[in-house]
GROMACS .gro file of C-alpha atoms in nm:
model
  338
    1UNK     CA    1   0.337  -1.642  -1.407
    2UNK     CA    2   0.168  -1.707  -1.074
    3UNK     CA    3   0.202  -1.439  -0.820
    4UNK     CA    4   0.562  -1.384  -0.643
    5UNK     CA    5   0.500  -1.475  -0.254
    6UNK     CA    6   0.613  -1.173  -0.120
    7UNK     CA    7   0.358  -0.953   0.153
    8UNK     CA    8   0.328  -0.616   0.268
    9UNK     CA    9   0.137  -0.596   0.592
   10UNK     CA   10   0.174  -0.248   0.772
   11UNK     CA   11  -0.025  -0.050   1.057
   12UNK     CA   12  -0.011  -0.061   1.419
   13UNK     CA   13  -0.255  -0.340   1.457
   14UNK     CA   14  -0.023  -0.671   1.576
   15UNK     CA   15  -0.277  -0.900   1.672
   16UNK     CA   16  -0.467  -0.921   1.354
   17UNK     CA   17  -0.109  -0.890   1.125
   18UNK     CA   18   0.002  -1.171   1.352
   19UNK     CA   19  -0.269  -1.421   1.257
   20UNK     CA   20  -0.262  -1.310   0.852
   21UNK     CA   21   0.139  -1.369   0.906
   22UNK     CA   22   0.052  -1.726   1.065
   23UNK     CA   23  -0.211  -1.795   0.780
   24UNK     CA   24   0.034  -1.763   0.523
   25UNK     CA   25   0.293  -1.978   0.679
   26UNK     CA   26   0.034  -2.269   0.703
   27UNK     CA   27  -0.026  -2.205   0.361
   28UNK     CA   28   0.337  -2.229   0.275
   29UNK     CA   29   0.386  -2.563   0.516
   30UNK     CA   30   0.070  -2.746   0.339
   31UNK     CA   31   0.195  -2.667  -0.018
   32UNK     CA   32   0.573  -2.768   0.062
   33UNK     CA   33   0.589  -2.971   0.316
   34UNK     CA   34   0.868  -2.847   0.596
   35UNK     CA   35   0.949  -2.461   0.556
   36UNK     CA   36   1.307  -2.328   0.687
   37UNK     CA   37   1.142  -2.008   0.896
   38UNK     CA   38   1.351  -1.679   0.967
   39UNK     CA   39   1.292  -1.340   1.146
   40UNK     CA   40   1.524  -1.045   1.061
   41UNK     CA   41   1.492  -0.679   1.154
   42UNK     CA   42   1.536  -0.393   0.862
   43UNK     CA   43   1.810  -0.183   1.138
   44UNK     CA   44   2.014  -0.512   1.177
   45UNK     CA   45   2.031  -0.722   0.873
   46UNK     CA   46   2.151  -0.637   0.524
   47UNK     CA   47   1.927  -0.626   0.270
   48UNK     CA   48   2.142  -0.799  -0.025
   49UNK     CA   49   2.178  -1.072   0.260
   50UNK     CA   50   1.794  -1.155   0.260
   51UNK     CA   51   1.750  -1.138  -0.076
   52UNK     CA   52   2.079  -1.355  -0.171
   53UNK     CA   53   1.906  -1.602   0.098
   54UNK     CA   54   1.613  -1.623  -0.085
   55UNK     CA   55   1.770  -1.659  -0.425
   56UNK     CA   56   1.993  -1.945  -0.290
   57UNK     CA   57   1.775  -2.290  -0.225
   58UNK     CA   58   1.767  -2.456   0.154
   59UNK     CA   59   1.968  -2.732   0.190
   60UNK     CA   60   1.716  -2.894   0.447
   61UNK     CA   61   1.349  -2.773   0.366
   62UNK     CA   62   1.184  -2.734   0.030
   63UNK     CA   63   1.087  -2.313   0.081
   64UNK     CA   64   1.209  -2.018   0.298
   65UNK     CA   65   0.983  -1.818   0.509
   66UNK     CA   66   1.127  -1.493   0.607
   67UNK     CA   67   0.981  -1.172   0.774
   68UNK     CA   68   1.150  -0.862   0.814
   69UNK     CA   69   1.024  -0.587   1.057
   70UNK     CA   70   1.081  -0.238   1.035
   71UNK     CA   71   1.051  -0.236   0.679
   72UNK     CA   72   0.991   0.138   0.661
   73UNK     CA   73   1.409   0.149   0.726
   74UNK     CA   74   1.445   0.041   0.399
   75UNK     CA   75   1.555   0.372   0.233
   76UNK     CA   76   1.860   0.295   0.030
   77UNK     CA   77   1.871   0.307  -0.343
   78UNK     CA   78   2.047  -0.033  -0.408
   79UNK     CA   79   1.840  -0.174  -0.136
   80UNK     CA   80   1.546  -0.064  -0.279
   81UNK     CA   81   1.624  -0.171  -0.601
   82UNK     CA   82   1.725  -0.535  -0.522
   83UNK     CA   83   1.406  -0.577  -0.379
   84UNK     CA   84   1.232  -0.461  -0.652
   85UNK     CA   85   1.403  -0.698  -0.864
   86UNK     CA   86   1.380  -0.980  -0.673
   87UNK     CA   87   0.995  -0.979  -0.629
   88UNK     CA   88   0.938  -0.919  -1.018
   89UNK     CA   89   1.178  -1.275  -1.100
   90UNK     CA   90   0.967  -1.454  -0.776
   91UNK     CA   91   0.681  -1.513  -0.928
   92UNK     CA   92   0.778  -1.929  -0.988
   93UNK     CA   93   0.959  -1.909  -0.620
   94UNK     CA   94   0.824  -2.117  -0.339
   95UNK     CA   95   0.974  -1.861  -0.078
   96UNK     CA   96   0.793  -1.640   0.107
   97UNK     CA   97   0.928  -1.242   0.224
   98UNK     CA   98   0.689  -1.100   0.447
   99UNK     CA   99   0.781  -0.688   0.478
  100UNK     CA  100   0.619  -0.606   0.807
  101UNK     CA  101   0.612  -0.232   0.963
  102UNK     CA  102   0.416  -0.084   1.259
  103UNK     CA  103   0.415   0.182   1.063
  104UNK     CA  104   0.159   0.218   0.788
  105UNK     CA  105   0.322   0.242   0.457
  106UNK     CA  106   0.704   0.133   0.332
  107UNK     CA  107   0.920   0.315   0.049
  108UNK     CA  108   0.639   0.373  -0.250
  109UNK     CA  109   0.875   0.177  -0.533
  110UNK     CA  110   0.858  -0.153  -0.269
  111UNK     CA  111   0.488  -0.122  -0.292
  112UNK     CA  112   0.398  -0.067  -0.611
  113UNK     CA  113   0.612  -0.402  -0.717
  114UNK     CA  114   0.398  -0.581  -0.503
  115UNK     CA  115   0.051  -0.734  -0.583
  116UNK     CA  116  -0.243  -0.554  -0.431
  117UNK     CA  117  -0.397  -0.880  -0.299
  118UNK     CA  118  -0.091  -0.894  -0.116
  119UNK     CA  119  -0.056  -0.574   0.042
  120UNK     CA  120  -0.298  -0.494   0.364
  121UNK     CA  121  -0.295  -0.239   0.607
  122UNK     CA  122  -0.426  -0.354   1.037
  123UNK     CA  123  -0.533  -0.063   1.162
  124UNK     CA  124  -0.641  -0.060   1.537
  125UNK     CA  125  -0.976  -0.100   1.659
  126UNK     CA  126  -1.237   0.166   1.707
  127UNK     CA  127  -1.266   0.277   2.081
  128UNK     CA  128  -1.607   0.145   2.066
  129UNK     CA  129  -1.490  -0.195   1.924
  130UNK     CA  130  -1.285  -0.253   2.218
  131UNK     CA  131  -1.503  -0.315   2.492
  132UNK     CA  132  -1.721  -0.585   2.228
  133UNK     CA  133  -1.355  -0.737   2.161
  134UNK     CA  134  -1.259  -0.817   2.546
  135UNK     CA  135  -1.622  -0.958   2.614
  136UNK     CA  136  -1.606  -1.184   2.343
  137UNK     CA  137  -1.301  -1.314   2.405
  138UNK     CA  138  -1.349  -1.361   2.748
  139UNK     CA  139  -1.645  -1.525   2.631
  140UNK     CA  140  -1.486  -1.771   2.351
  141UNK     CA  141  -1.248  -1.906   2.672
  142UNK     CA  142  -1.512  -1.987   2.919
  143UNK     CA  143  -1.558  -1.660   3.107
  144UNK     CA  144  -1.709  -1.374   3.216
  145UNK     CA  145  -1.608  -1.025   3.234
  146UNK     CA  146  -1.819  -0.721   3.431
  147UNK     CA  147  -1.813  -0.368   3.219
  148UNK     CA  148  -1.585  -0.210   3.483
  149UNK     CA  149  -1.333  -0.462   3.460
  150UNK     CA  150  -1.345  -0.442   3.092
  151UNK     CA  151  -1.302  -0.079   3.105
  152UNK     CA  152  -1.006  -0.103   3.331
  153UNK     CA  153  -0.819  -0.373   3.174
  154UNK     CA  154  -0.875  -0.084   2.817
  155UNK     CA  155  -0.719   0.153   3.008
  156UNK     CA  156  -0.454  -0.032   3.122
  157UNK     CA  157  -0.316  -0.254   2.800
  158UNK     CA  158  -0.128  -0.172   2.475
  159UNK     CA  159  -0.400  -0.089   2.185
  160UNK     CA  160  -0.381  -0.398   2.034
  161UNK     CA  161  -0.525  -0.719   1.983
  162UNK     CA  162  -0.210  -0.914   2.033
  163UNK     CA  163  -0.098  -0.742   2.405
  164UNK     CA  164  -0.444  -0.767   2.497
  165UNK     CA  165  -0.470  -1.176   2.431
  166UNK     CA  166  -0.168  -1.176   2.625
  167UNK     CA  167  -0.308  -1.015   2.918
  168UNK     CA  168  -0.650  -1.102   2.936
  169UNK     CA  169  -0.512  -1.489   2.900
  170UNK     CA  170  -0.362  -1.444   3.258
  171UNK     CA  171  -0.714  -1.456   3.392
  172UNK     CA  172  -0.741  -1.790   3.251
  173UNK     CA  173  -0.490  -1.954   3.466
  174UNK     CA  174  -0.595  -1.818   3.808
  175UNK     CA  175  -0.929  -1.878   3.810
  176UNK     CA  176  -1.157  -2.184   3.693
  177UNK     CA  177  -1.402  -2.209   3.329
  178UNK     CA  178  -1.724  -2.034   3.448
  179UNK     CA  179  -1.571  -1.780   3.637
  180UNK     CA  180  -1.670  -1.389   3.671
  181UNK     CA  181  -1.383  -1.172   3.645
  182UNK     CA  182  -1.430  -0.817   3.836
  183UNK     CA  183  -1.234  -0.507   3.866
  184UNK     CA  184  -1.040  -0.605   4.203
  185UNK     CA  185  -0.917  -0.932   3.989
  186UNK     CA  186  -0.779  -0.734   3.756
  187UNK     CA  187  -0.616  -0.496   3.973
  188UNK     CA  188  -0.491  -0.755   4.109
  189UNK     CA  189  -0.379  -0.995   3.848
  190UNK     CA  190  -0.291  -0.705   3.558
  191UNK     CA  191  -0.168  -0.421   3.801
  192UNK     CA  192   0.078  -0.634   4.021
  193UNK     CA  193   0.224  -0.858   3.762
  194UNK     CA  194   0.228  -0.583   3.451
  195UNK     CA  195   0.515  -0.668   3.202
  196UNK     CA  196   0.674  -0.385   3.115
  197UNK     CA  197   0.795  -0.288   2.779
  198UNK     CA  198   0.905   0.010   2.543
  199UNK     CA  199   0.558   0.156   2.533
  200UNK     CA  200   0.534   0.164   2.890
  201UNK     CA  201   0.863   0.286   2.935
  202UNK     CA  202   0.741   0.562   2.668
  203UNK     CA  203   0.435   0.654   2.901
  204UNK     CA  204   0.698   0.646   3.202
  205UNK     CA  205   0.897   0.886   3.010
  206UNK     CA  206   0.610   1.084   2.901
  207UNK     CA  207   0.469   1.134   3.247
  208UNK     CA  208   0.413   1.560   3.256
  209UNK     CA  209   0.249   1.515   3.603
  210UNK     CA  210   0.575   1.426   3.812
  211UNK     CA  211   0.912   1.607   3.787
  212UNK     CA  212   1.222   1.542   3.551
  213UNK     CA  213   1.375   1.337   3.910
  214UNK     CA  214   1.057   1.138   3.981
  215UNK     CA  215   1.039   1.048   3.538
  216UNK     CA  216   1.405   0.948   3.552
  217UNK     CA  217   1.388   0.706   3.851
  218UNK     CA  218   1.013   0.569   3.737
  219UNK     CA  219   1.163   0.492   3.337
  220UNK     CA  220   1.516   0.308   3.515
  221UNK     CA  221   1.328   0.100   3.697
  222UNK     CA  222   1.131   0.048   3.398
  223UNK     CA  223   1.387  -0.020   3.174
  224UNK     CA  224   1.576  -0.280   3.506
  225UNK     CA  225   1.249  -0.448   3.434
  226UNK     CA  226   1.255  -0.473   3.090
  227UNK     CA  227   1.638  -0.606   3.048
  228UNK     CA  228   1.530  -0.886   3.320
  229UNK     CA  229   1.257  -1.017   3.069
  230UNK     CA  230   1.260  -1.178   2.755
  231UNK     CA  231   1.239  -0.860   2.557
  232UNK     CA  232   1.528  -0.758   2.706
  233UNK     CA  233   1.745  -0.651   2.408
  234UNK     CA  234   1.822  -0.324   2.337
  235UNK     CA  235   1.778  -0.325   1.950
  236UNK     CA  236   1.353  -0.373   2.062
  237UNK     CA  237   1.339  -0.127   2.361
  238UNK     CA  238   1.503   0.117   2.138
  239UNK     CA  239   1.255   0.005   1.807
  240UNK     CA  240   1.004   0.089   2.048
  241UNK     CA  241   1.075   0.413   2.179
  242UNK     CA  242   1.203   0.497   1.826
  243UNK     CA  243   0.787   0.405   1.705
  244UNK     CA  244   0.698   0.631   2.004
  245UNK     CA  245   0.871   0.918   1.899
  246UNK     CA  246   0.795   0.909   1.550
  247UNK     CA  247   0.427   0.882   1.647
  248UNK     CA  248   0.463   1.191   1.839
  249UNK     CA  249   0.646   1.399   1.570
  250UNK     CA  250   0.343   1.314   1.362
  251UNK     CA  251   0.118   1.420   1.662
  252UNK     CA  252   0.324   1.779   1.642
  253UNK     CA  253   0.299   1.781   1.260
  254UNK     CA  254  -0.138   1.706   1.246
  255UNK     CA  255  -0.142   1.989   1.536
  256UNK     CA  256   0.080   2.231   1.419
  257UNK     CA  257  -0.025   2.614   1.386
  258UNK     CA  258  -0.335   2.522   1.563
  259UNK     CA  259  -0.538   2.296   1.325
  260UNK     CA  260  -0.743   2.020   1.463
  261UNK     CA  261  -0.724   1.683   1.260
  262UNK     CA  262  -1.015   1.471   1.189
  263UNK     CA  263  -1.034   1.159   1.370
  264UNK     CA  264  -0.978   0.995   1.027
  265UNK     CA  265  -0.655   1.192   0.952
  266UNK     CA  266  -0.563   1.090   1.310
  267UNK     CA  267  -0.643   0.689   1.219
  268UNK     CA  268  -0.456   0.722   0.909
  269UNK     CA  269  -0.145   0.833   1.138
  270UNK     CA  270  -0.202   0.543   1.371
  271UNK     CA  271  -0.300   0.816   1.591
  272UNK     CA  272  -0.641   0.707   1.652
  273UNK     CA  273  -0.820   0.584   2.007
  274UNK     CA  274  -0.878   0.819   2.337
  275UNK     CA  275  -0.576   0.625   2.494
  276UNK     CA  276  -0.370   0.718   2.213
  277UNK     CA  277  -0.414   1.074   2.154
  278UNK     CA  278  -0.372   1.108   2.570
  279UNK     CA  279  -0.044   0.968   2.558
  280UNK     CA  280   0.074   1.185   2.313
  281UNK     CA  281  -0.091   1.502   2.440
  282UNK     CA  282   0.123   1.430   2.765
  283UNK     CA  283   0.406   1.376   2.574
  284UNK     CA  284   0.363   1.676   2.366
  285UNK     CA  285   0.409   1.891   2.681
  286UNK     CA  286   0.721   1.790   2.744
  287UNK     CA  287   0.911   1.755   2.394
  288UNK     CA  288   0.799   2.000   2.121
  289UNK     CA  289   0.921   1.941   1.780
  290UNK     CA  290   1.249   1.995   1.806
  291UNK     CA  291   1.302   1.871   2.116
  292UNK     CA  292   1.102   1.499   1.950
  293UNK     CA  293   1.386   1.567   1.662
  294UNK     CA  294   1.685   1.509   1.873
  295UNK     CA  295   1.547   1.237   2.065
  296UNK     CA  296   1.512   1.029   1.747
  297UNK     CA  297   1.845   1.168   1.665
  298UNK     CA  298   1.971   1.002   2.011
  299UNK     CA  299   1.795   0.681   1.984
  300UNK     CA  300   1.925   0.643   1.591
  301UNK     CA  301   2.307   0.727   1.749
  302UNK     CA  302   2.258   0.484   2.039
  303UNK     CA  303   2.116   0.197   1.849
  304UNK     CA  304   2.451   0.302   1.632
  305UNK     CA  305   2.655   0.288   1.914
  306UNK     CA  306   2.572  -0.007   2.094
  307UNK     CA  307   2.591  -0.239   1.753
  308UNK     CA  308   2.941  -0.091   1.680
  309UNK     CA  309   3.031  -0.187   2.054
  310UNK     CA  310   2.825  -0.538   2.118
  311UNK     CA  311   2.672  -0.629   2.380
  312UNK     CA  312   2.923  -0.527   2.659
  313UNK     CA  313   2.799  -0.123   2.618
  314UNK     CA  314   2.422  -0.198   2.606
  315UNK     CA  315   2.327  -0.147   2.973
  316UNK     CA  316   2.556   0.194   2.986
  317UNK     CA  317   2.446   0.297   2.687
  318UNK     CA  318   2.073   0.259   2.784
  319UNK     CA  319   2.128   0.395   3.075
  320UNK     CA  320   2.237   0.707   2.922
  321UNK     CA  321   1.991   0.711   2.656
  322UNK     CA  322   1.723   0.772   2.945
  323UNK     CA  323   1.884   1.012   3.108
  324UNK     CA  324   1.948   1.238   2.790
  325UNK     CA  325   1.602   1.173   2.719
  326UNK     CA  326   1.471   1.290   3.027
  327UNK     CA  327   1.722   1.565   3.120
  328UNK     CA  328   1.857   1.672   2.830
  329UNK     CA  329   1.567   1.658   2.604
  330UNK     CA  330   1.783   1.447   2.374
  331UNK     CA  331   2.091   1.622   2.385
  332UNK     CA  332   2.386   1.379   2.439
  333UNK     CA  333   2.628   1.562   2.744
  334UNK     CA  334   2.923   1.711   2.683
  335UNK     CA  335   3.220   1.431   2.724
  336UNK     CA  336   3.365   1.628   3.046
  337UNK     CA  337   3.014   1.761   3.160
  338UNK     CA  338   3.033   1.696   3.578
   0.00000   0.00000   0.00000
């Protein structure tokens, strides 16, 4: 029995997991033809959904394609177990399950039903990969890049191949094949038109250098920005936040009682790069461990919240997430606190 088509890609690496995701599905289109394609999220779709979808044939395509994100949600017994079972009767199964997390393993039981070939952790590049990374891809598009813009546009940009296509391909529009970049382009170009999103807002938050006031007004306007774009929904600002925070409960957990952590226990975490670890030392200052605790508490009872009361409840409810974030250190207020 040939392998069952089912993947495990993990780590916080979304460039790279992107093209291995888009490898497979050309894979999948050559061998059957048309492919129905579908993208579901582990905090919003049931399990025994997906899997009866898969079980069930398409009525317009000859094989499914389906990726679910946040797999590392997947905790339940049952939905563990039907799972399990359905990868060890896919082998003869044209359909494909992708189980994606930025995270860099899923529930052990998953795993081990799944081929090694198939399973693959992207971890981020090295600091001193980076620079190489941007010059080359620069480079591969007709362009030039001087070494201080490269290091700006580092310290500016998500650590990942994916956000940093995205933003170095803005250069590519505003200026001609053959062109130099330089640091006052992309001040210009990547400071004035910077899309926010949940990591930002995260840094916003995480800002130790201005006061509780100045971090509340800074992360609404964030957030305003956010819900104007097209990543506006509140089940991915509050998957982001909710990555953030568990990346800095880690952070307390390789620190704690003083011990240092190698850089390779800190790269297993998906702790790894100078960016990283200085966005979680800020952080650290301002929520300890139990303070991290009951903000993932908060998000976990928002995201709750807002799905039991639809759409009309997302903006107040966001709203009040950052607040209690901010001022409360993840406490929700007291219903007739003035």
């Amino acid at each position: 029995m040939a392998d069952p088509e089912v993947y495990i890609f993990t780590g916080p690496e979304i460039g790279d997991k992107n093209d291995a995701v888009s490898a497979i599905r050309q894979a999948s289109e050559k061998k059957n033809g048309s492919i129905d394609f579908y993208r579901y999220y582990a905090s919003e779709t049931r399990v025994a959904d997906i899997v009866s979808q898969l079980q069930n044939a398409s009525l317009f395509s000859s094989a499914l394609f389906i990726i679910l994100k946040n797999a590392e949600l997947i905790k339940l017994k049952n939905d563990i177990e039907l799972i399990v079972q359905y990868i060890k009767n896919a082998g003869n199964s044209p359909n494909v399950l992708i189980l994606e997390s930025d995270e860099n393993n899923i529930e052990k039981k998953i795993e081990a039903a799944v081929p090694s070939s198939h399973k693959k952790i992207f971890w981020e590049l090295f600091d001193n990969q980076k620079p190489q990374w941007v010059r080359n891809y620069f480079k591969k598009n007709g362009f030039s890049v001087s070494e201080d813009a490269i290091e700006l546009i580092l310290d500016m940009v998500e650590n990942n191949t994916e956000t940093l296509k995205n933003e170095c391909s803005r250069f590519f529009y505003c200026f001609e094949k053959g062109y130099a970049v330089t640091v006052d382009d992309v001040d210009k170009i990547l400071s004035h038109n910077r899309e926010e999103n949940a990591f930002t807002l995260f840094e916003a938050l995480a800002d130790a250098s201005k006061s509780p006031k100045e971090r509340l007004e800074t992360s609404l306007s964030i957030l305003q920005k956010i819900r104007m774009s097209r990543d506006s929904g509140s089940v991915a600002i509050i998957a982001g936040l909710s990555y953030c925070f568990r990346s800095l409960r880690t952070y307390h957990s390789l620190y704690a009682g003083g011990k240092t952590p190698t850089d390779g226990q800190l790269r297993a975490a998906g702790l790894g790069g100078k960016k990283n670890l200085s966005r979680y030392s800020k952080a650290a200052k301002i929520w300890g461990p139990g303070t991290t605790a009951s903000v993932l508490s908060l998000l976990a009872y928002t995201d709750m919240s807002i799905r039991e009361g639809g759409s009309g409840i997302e903006d107040t409810s966001l709203i009040m997430l950052i607040y209690c974030i901010v001022i409360k250190n993840g406490l929700y207020p007291s219903l007739y606190e003035s």
